[in-house]
């Protein structure tokens, strides 16, 4: 049994109310400028940016602090091509009959289809994996808790970090995406969670004209 160790909360920063309000609004305004982008330029991402964004993802809270995530940053054109081909094969089946009509109808405003050229054009694809269990120092199985929640939170941190750094993203979920684990050589205890496409938008990138639900619809104060 590891000894329980506590340290002072040195990282805490106390802020005056005005500064809190300012920062809350500023962060909202930053995040409200995020859009899912499906057309990318092939412009490379400056060195170190993805690494720091992944460090941010790794700061997410997780069940029993098991950190049940793994991120594979794919820059290699050959691997990106393989991912595109495998994803498009699944998507052809999805759009060609596997998806129920109501789902296709719901996607209509997004204008998506089985073609995923961005999987090759974008300079980086981050495959997010959820680890259903971990390995202790002697290779023994270690239980993980709230894996989906934990990896979802870490992915949210990652999206916010990439956006904050000046990169566009797309959360892409080819379905099913078992091929990702095989293509990227991940162990069987890791389940693909989603694929985050990132890079700079194409000069002529267009996004659907969507609006976000107002606060009154998404929240209740009691
Ligand atoms: N995976 C498909 C379909 C798709 C599903 C949902 I839910 C979306 O919000 C967007 C697309 C695709 O990527 O086209």
PDB file of C-alpha atoms and ligand atoms in Angstrom:
ATOM      1  CA  UNK A   1       0.000   0.000   0.000  1.00  0.00           C
ATOM      2  CA  UNK A   2       1.431   3.369  -1.005  1.00  0.00           C
ATOM      3  CA  UNK A   3       1.728   5.915   1.786  1.00  0.00           C
ATOM      4  CA  UNK A   4      -0.822   8.741   1.634  1.00  0.00           C
ATOM      5  CA  UNK A   5       0.938  12.022   0.973  1.00  0.00           C
ATOM      6  CA  UNK A   6      -0.544  15.515   1.058  1.00  0.00           C
ATOM      7  CA  UNK A   7       1.121  18.793   0.077  1.00  0.00           C
ATOM      8  CA  UNK A   8      -0.039  22.444   0.372  1.00  0.00           C
ATOM      9  CA  UNK A   9      -2.253  23.762  -2.452  1.00  0.00           C
ATOM     10  CA  UNK A  10       0.506  26.048  -3.762  1.00  0.00           C
ATOM     11  CA  UNK A  11      -0.894  26.225  -7.286  1.00  0.00           C
ATOM     12  CA  UNK A  12      -4.103  28.031  -6.219  1.00  0.00           C
ATOM     13  CA  UNK A  13      -4.469  31.652  -7.404  1.00  0.00           C
ATOM     14  CA  UNK A  14      -6.987  33.859  -5.599  1.00  0.00           C
ATOM     15  CA  UNK A  15      -8.528  36.532  -7.876  1.00  0.00           C
ATOM     16  CA  UNK A  16     -10.549  39.656  -7.055  1.00  0.00           C
ATOM     17  CA  UNK A  17     -14.253  39.490  -8.145  1.00  0.00           C
ATOM     18  CA  UNK A  18     -13.803  41.970 -11.038  1.00  0.00           C
ATOM     19  CA  UNK A  19     -10.930  39.982 -12.430  1.00  0.00           C
ATOM     20  CA  UNK A  20     -12.956  36.776 -12.029  1.00  0.00           C
ATOM     21  CA  UNK A  21     -15.838  38.243 -14.026  1.00  0.00           C
ATOM     22  CA  UNK A  22     -13.469  39.523 -16.688  1.00  0.00           C
ATOM     23  CA  UNK A  23     -11.676  36.208 -17.033  1.00  0.00           C
ATOM     24  CA  UNK A  24     -14.921  34.200 -17.108  1.00  0.00           C
ATOM     25  CA  UNK A  25     -16.289  36.396 -19.908  1.00  0.00           C
ATOM     26  CA  UNK A  26     -13.011  36.396 -21.796  1.00  0.00           C
ATOM     27  CA  UNK A  27     -12.766  32.608 -21.670  1.00  0.00           C
ATOM     28  CA  UNK A  28     -16.356  32.267 -22.826  1.00  0.00           C
ATOM     29  CA  UNK A  29     -15.682  34.651 -25.723  1.00  0.00           C
ATOM     30  CA  UNK A  30     -12.605  32.652 -26.664  1.00  0.00           C
ATOM     31  CA  UNK A  31     -14.457  29.323 -26.575  1.00  0.00           C
ATOM     32  CA  UNK A  32     -17.506  30.728 -28.325  1.00  0.00           C
ATOM     33  CA  UNK A  33     -15.290  31.396 -31.350  1.00  0.00           C
ATOM     34  CA  UNK A  34     -14.537  27.675 -31.667  1.00  0.00           C
ATOM     35  CA  UNK A  35     -16.132  25.931 -34.620  1.00  0.00           C
ATOM     36  CA  UNK A  36     -15.765  22.384 -35.866  1.00  0.00           C
ATOM     37  CA  UNK A  37     -13.804  22.706 -39.091  1.00  0.00           C
ATOM     38  CA  UNK A  38     -13.935  20.183 -41.933  1.00  0.00           C
ATOM     39  CA  UNK A  39     -11.677  21.872 -44.496  1.00  0.00           C
ATOM     40  CA  UNK A  40      -8.005  22.126 -43.645  1.00  0.00           C
ATOM     41  CA  UNK A  41      -4.856  23.624 -45.087  1.00  0.00           C
ATOM     42  CA  UNK A  42      -1.754  21.429 -45.115  1.00  0.00           C
ATOM     43  CA  UNK A  43       0.212  24.149 -43.273  1.00  0.00           C
ATOM     44  CA  UNK A  44       2.361  22.504 -40.597  1.00  0.00           C
ATOM     45  CA  UNK A  45       1.767  23.112 -36.906  1.00  0.00           C
ATOM     46  CA  UNK A  46       4.636  24.895 -35.103  1.00  0.00           C
ATOM     47  CA  UNK A  47       6.861  22.571 -33.081  1.00  0.00           C
ATOM     48  CA  UNK A  48       5.826  21.901 -29.517  1.00  0.00           C
ATOM     49  CA  UNK A  49       2.230  23.118 -29.777  1.00  0.00           C
ATOM     50  CA  UNK A  50       0.628  19.668 -29.890  1.00  0.00           C
ATOM     51  CA  UNK A  51       2.906  18.468 -27.092  1.00  0.00           C
ATOM     52  CA  UNK A  52       1.806  21.293 -24.767  1.00  0.00           C
ATOM     53  CA  UNK A  53      -1.863  20.796 -25.674  1.00  0.00           C
ATOM     54  CA  UNK A  54      -1.518  17.105 -24.817  1.00  0.00           C
ATOM     55  CA  UNK A  55       0.091  18.109 -21.510  1.00  0.00           C
ATOM     56  CA  UNK A  56      -3.051  20.185 -20.884  1.00  0.00           C
ATOM     57  CA  UNK A  57      -5.254  17.180 -21.677  1.00  0.00           C
ATOM     58  CA  UNK A  58      -3.228  15.242 -19.143  1.00  0.00           C
ATOM     59  CA  UNK A  59      -4.199  17.726 -16.420  1.00  0.00           C
ATOM     60  CA  UNK A  60      -7.834  16.562 -16.540  1.00  0.00           C
ATOM     61  CA  UNK A  61      -9.365  15.020 -13.433  1.00  0.00           C
ATOM     62  CA  UNK A  62      -9.957  11.268 -13.701  1.00  0.00           C
ATOM     63  CA  UNK A  63     -11.607   8.493 -11.699  1.00  0.00           C
ATOM     64  CA  UNK A  64      -9.292   7.593  -8.797  1.00  0.00           C
ATOM     65  CA  UNK A  65      -6.611   9.574 -10.669  1.00  0.00           C
ATOM     66  CA  UNK A  66      -5.990   6.609 -12.949  1.00  0.00           C
ATOM     67  CA  UNK A  67      -5.516   8.877 -16.014  1.00  0.00           C
ATOM     68  CA  UNK A  68      -7.080   6.254 -18.278  1.00  0.00           C
ATOM     69  CA  UNK A  69      -6.173   7.908 -21.578  1.00  0.00           C
ATOM     70  CA  UNK A  70      -3.625   7.649 -24.327  1.00  0.00           C
ATOM     71  CA  UNK A  71      -3.168  10.040 -27.237  1.00  0.00           C
ATOM     72  CA  UNK A  72      -1.539   9.152 -30.542  1.00  0.00           C
ATOM     73  CA  UNK A  73      -0.545  12.208 -32.610  1.00  0.00           C
ATOM     74  CA  UNK A  74      -0.373  11.116 -36.238  1.00  0.00           C
ATOM     75  CA  UNK A  75       1.632  13.361 -38.560  1.00  0.00           C
ATOM     76  CA  UNK A  76       2.950  10.649 -40.893  1.00  0.00           C
ATOM     77  CA  UNK A  77       1.265  11.051 -44.339  1.00  0.00           C
ATOM     78  CA  UNK A  78       1.284   7.290 -44.954  1.00  0.00           C
ATOM     79  CA  UNK A  79      -0.512   6.572 -41.674  1.00  0.00           C
ATOM     80  CA  UNK A  80      -2.964   9.434 -42.238  1.00  0.00           C
ATOM     81  CA  UNK A  81      -3.776   7.929 -45.640  1.00  0.00           C
ATOM     82  CA  UNK A  82      -4.435   4.524 -44.108  1.00  0.00           C
ATOM     83  CA  UNK A  83      -6.726   6.131 -41.515  1.00  0.00           C
ATOM     84  CA  UNK A  84      -8.598   8.015 -44.239  1.00  0.00           C
ATOM     85  CA  UNK A  85      -9.108   4.890 -46.338  1.00  0.00           C
ATOM     86  CA  UNK A  86     -10.312   2.826 -43.362  1.00  0.00           C
ATOM     87  CA  UNK A  87     -12.581   5.628 -42.092  1.00  0.00           C
ATOM     88  CA  UNK A  88     -14.090   6.235 -45.530  1.00  0.00           C
ATOM     89  CA  UNK A  89     -14.853   2.537 -45.884  1.00  0.00           C
ATOM     90  CA  UNK A  90     -16.850   2.615 -42.636  1.00  0.00           C
ATOM     91  CA  UNK A  91     -18.482   5.910 -43.531  1.00  0.00           C
ATOM     92  CA  UNK A  92     -19.593   4.575 -46.929  1.00  0.00           C
ATOM     93  CA  UNK A  93     -21.452   1.809 -45.094  1.00  0.00           C
ATOM     94  CA  UNK A  94     -22.828   4.356 -42.594  1.00  0.00           C
ATOM     95  CA  UNK A  95     -24.153   6.811 -45.174  1.00  0.00           C
ATOM     96  CA  UNK A  96     -25.077   4.024 -47.603  1.00  0.00           C
ATOM     97  CA  UNK A  97     -27.614   2.295 -45.358  1.00  0.00           C
ATOM     98  CA  UNK A  98     -26.294   1.482 -41.905  1.00  0.00           C
ATOM     99  CA  UNK A  99     -27.414   4.788 -40.398  1.00  0.00           C
ATOM    100  CA  UNK A 100     -31.141   5.070 -39.663  1.00  0.00           C
ATOM    101  CA  UNK A 101     -32.998   7.797 -41.556  1.00  0.00           C
ATOM    102  CA  UNK A 102     -33.496   9.977 -38.488  1.00  0.00           C
ATOM    103  CA  UNK A 103     -29.742  10.073 -37.920  1.00  0.00           C
ATOM    104  CA  UNK A 104     -29.023  11.060 -41.524  1.00  0.00           C
ATOM    105  CA  UNK A 105     -31.726  13.709 -41.248  1.00  0.00           C
ATOM    106  CA  UNK A 106     -30.105  15.092 -38.085  1.00  0.00           C
ATOM    107  CA  UNK A 107     -26.768  15.321 -39.932  1.00  0.00           C
ATOM    108  CA  UNK A 108     -28.286  17.063 -42.942  1.00  0.00           C
ATOM    109  CA  UNK A 109     -27.569  20.632 -41.659  1.00  0.00           C
ATOM    110  CA  UNK A 110     -23.891  19.715 -41.201  1.00  0.00           C
ATOM    111  CA  UNK A 111     -23.525  18.659 -44.829  1.00  0.00           C
ATOM    112  CA  UNK A 112     -21.365  15.654 -43.935  1.00  0.00           C
ATOM    113  CA  UNK A 113     -20.921  12.633 -46.169  1.00  0.00           C
ATOM    114  CA  UNK A 114     -18.577   9.660 -46.565  1.00  0.00           C
ATOM    115  CA  UNK A 115     -15.723  11.710 -48.014  1.00  0.00           C
ATOM    116  CA  UNK A 116     -13.091  12.577 -45.406  1.00  0.00           C
ATOM    117  CA  UNK A 117     -10.245  14.307 -47.297  1.00  0.00           C
ATOM    118  CA  UNK A 118      -9.391  16.273 -44.138  1.00  0.00           C
ATOM    119  CA  UNK A 119      -7.966  13.068 -42.668  1.00  0.00           C
ATOM    120  CA  UNK A 120      -5.097  13.495 -45.139  1.00  0.00           C
ATOM    121  CA  UNK A 121      -4.957  17.264 -45.536  1.00  0.00           C
ATOM    122  CA  UNK A 122      -4.849  18.214 -41.871  1.00  0.00           C
ATOM    123  CA  UNK A 123      -1.289  18.099 -40.520  1.00  0.00           C
ATOM    124  CA  UNK A 124      -2.193  16.176 -37.383  1.00  0.00           C
ATOM    125  CA  UNK A 125      -4.787  13.608 -36.313  1.00  0.00           C
ATOM    126  CA  UNK A 126      -4.927  12.902 -32.598  1.00  0.00           C
ATOM    127  CA  UNK A 127      -6.399   9.483 -31.880  1.00  0.00           C
ATOM    128  CA  UNK A 128      -7.761   9.437 -28.335  1.00  0.00           C
ATOM    129  CA  UNK A 129      -7.820   6.054 -26.624  1.00  0.00           C
ATOM    130  CA  UNK A 130      -9.612   5.042 -23.425  1.00  0.00           C
ATOM    131  CA  UNK A 131      -7.748   2.482 -21.340  1.00  0.00           C
ATOM    132  CA  UNK A 132     -10.234   0.067 -19.767  1.00  0.00           C
ATOM    133  CA  UNK A 133      -7.572  -1.039 -17.283  1.00  0.00           C
ATOM    134  CA  UNK A 134      -4.006  -0.113 -16.427  1.00  0.00           C
ATOM    135  CA  UNK A 135      -0.855  -2.027 -15.633  1.00  0.00           C
ATOM    136  CA  UNK A 136       0.907  -1.887 -12.284  1.00  0.00           C
ATOM    137  CA  UNK A 137       4.694  -1.889 -11.826  1.00  0.00           C
ATOM    138  CA  UNK A 138       4.853  -5.670 -12.298  1.00  0.00           C
ATOM    139  CA  UNK A 139       2.466  -5.745 -15.244  1.00  0.00           C
ATOM    140  CA  UNK A 140      -0.521  -6.673 -13.094  1.00  0.00           C
ATOM    141  CA  UNK A 141      -3.978  -5.413 -14.063  1.00  0.00           C
ATOM    142  CA  UNK A 142      -5.056  -2.232 -12.313  1.00  0.00           C
ATOM    143  CA  UNK A 143      -8.748  -1.291 -12.335  1.00  0.00           C
ATOM    144  CA  UNK A 144      -9.869   1.983 -13.906  1.00  0.00           C
ATOM    145  CA  UNK A 145     -13.009   3.867 -12.918  1.00  0.00           C
ATOM    146  CA  UNK A 146     -15.323   6.231 -14.829  1.00  0.00           C
ATOM    147  CA  UNK A 147     -13.226   5.718 -17.923  1.00  0.00           C
ATOM    148  CA  UNK A 148     -15.630   7.312 -20.433  1.00  0.00           C
ATOM    149  CA  UNK A 149     -16.222  10.333 -18.221  1.00  0.00           C
ATOM    150  CA  UNK A 150     -12.500  10.800 -17.571  1.00  0.00           C
ATOM    151  CA  UNK A 151     -11.467  10.508 -21.199  1.00  0.00           C
ATOM    152  CA  UNK A 152     -14.357  12.778 -22.238  1.00  0.00           C
ATOM    153  CA  UNK A 153     -13.148  15.460 -19.834  1.00  0.00           C
ATOM    154  CA  UNK A 154      -9.535  15.111 -21.017  1.00  0.00           C
ATOM    155  CA  UNK A 155     -10.688  15.396 -24.620  1.00  0.00           C
ATOM    156  CA  UNK A 156     -12.601  18.570 -23.732  1.00  0.00           C
ATOM    157  CA  UNK A 157      -9.451  20.006 -22.198  1.00  0.00           C
ATOM    158  CA  UNK A 158      -7.545  19.048 -25.352  1.00  0.00           C
ATOM    159  CA  UNK A 159     -10.057  20.709 -27.676  1.00  0.00           C
ATOM    160  CA  UNK A 160      -9.974  23.875 -25.551  1.00  0.00           C
ATOM    161  CA  UNK A 161      -6.153  23.855 -25.492  1.00  0.00           C
ATOM    162  CA  UNK A 162      -5.855  23.397 -29.262  1.00  0.00           C
ATOM    163  CA  UNK A 163      -8.398  26.133 -29.887  1.00  0.00           C
ATOM    164  CA  UNK A 164      -6.680  28.436 -27.406  1.00  0.00           C
ATOM    165  CA  UNK A 165      -3.357  27.803 -29.153  1.00  0.00           C
ATOM    166  CA  UNK A 166      -4.848  28.931 -32.469  1.00  0.00           C
ATOM    167  CA  UNK A 167      -5.656  25.602 -34.091  1.00  0.00           C
ATOM    168  CA  UNK A 168      -8.928  24.418 -35.566  1.00  0.00           C
ATOM    169  CA  UNK A 169     -10.305  21.011 -34.624  1.00  0.00           C
ATOM    170  CA  UNK A 170     -12.882  18.480 -35.668  1.00  0.00           C
ATOM    171  CA  UNK A 171     -14.108  15.758 -33.341  1.00  0.00           C
ATOM    172  CA  UNK A 172     -14.460  12.879 -35.733  1.00  0.00           C
ATOM    173  CA  UNK A 173     -15.999   9.554 -34.793  1.00  0.00           C
ATOM    174  CA  UNK A 174     -15.767   7.086 -37.649  1.00  0.00           C
ATOM    175  CA  UNK A 175     -18.083   4.300 -36.658  1.00  0.00           C
ATOM    176  CA  UNK A 176     -17.005   1.676 -35.825  1.00  0.00           C
ATOM    177  CA  UNK A 177     -13.405   2.757 -35.301  1.00  0.00           C
ATOM    178  CA  UNK A 178     -11.768  -0.465 -34.149  1.00  0.00           C
ATOM    179  CA  UNK A 179      -9.371  -0.054 -37.090  1.00  0.00           C
ATOM    180  CA  UNK A 180      -7.614   2.773 -35.217  1.00  0.00           C
ATOM    181  CA  UNK A 181      -6.246   0.466 -32.527  1.00  0.00           C
ATOM    182  CA  UNK A 182      -4.954  -1.971 -35.140  1.00  0.00           C
ATOM    183  CA  UNK A 183      -3.472   0.680 -37.434  1.00  0.00           C
ATOM    184  CA  UNK A 184      -1.744   2.468 -34.572  1.00  0.00           C
ATOM    185  CA  UNK A 185      -0.579  -0.685 -32.809  1.00  0.00           C
ATOM    186  CA  UNK A 186      -2.346  -0.004 -29.531  1.00  0.00           C
ATOM    187  CA  UNK A 187      -2.803  -2.721 -26.898  1.00  0.00           C
ATOM    188  CA  UNK A 188      -6.179  -4.459 -26.647  1.00  0.00           C
ATOM    189  CA  UNK A 189      -7.086  -2.778 -23.353  1.00  0.00           C
ATOM    190  CA  UNK A 190      -7.283   0.542 -25.205  1.00  0.00           C
ATOM    191  CA  UNK A 191     -10.540   1.415 -26.959  1.00  0.00           C
ATOM    192  CA  UNK A 192     -10.571   4.169 -29.586  1.00  0.00           C
ATOM    193  CA  UNK A 193     -12.577   7.044 -28.119  1.00  0.00           C
ATOM    194  CA  UNK A 194     -12.479   9.528 -30.959  1.00  0.00           C
ATOM    195  CA  UNK A 195     -10.254  11.069 -33.568  1.00  0.00           C
ATOM    196  CA  UNK A 196      -9.412  14.742 -33.209  1.00  0.00           C
ATOM    197  CA  UNK A 197      -8.456  16.369 -36.495  1.00  0.00           C
ATOM    198  CA  UNK A 198      -6.367  19.505 -36.022  1.00  0.00           C
ATOM    199  CA  UNK A 199      -4.519  22.118 -38.048  1.00  0.00           C
ATOM    200  CA  UNK A 200      -5.242  25.408 -39.766  1.00  0.00           C
ATOM    201  CA  UNK A 201      -8.508  25.953 -41.631  1.00  0.00           C
ATOM    202  CA  UNK A 202      -8.359  26.070 -45.433  1.00  0.00           C
ATOM    203  CA  UNK A 203      -8.507  29.657 -46.728  1.00  0.00           C
ATOM    204  CA  UNK A 204     -11.995  28.978 -48.111  1.00  0.00           C
ATOM    205  CA  UNK A 205     -13.249  26.929 -45.132  1.00  0.00           C
ATOM    206  CA  UNK A 206     -16.983  27.211 -44.531  1.00  0.00           C
ATOM    207  CA  UNK A 207     -18.990  26.108 -41.519  1.00  0.00           C
ATOM    208  CA  UNK A 208     -22.712  25.471 -41.117  1.00  0.00           C
ATOM    209  CA  UNK A 209     -24.786  28.403 -39.891  1.00  0.00           C
ATOM    210  CA  UNK A 210     -25.619  27.005 -36.450  1.00  0.00           C
ATOM    211  CA  UNK A 211     -26.525  28.784 -33.242  1.00  0.00           C
ATOM    212  CA  UNK A 212     -25.850  27.757 -29.664  1.00  0.00           C
ATOM    213  CA  UNK A 213     -28.580  27.270 -27.081  1.00  0.00           C
ATOM    214  CA  UNK A 214     -28.906  30.266 -24.760  1.00  0.00           C
ATOM    215  CA  UNK A 215     -27.984  29.989 -21.089  1.00  0.00           C
ATOM    216  CA  UNK A 216     -31.650  29.841 -20.041  1.00  0.00           C
ATOM    217  CA  UNK A 217     -32.104  26.672 -22.086  1.00  0.00           C
ATOM    218  CA  UNK A 218     -28.979  24.854 -20.951  1.00  0.00           C
ATOM    219  CA  UNK A 219     -29.096  25.730 -17.264  1.00  0.00           C
ATOM    220  CA  UNK A 220     -31.313  26.081 -14.225  1.00  0.00           C
ATOM    221  CA  UNK A 221     -30.440  28.139 -11.159  1.00  0.00           C
ATOM    222  CA  UNK A 222     -32.221  27.216  -7.962  1.00  0.00           C
TER     223      UNK A 222
HETATM  224  N1  LIG B   1     -19.257   9.611 -38.323  1.00  0.00           N
HETATM  225  C1  LIG B   1     -19.987  10.205 -39.430  1.00  0.00           C
HETATM  226  C2  LIG B   1     -21.328  10.682 -39.060  1.00  0.00           C
HETATM  227  C3  LIG B   1     -21.452  11.790 -38.097  1.00  0.00           C
HETATM  228  C4  LIG B   1     -22.130  11.569 -36.922  1.00  0.00           C
HETATM  229  C5  LIG B   1     -22.357  12.599 -36.058  1.00  0.00           C
HETATM  230  I1  LIG B   1     -23.452  12.277 -34.372  1.00  0.00           I
HETATM  231  C6  LIG B   1     -21.870  13.885 -36.326  1.00  0.00           C
HETATM  232  O1  LIG B   1     -22.090  14.934 -35.457  1.00  0.00           O
HETATM  233  C7  LIG B   1     -21.189  14.103 -37.513  1.00  0.00           C
HETATM  234  C8  LIG B   1     -20.990  13.049 -38.407  1.00  0.00           C
HETATM  235  C9  LIG B   1     -19.152  11.284 -40.092  1.00  0.00           C
HETATM  236  O2  LIG B   1     -18.104  11.674 -39.545  1.00  0.00           O
HETATM  237  O3  LIG B   1     -19.500  11.754 -41.166  1.00  0.00           O
END
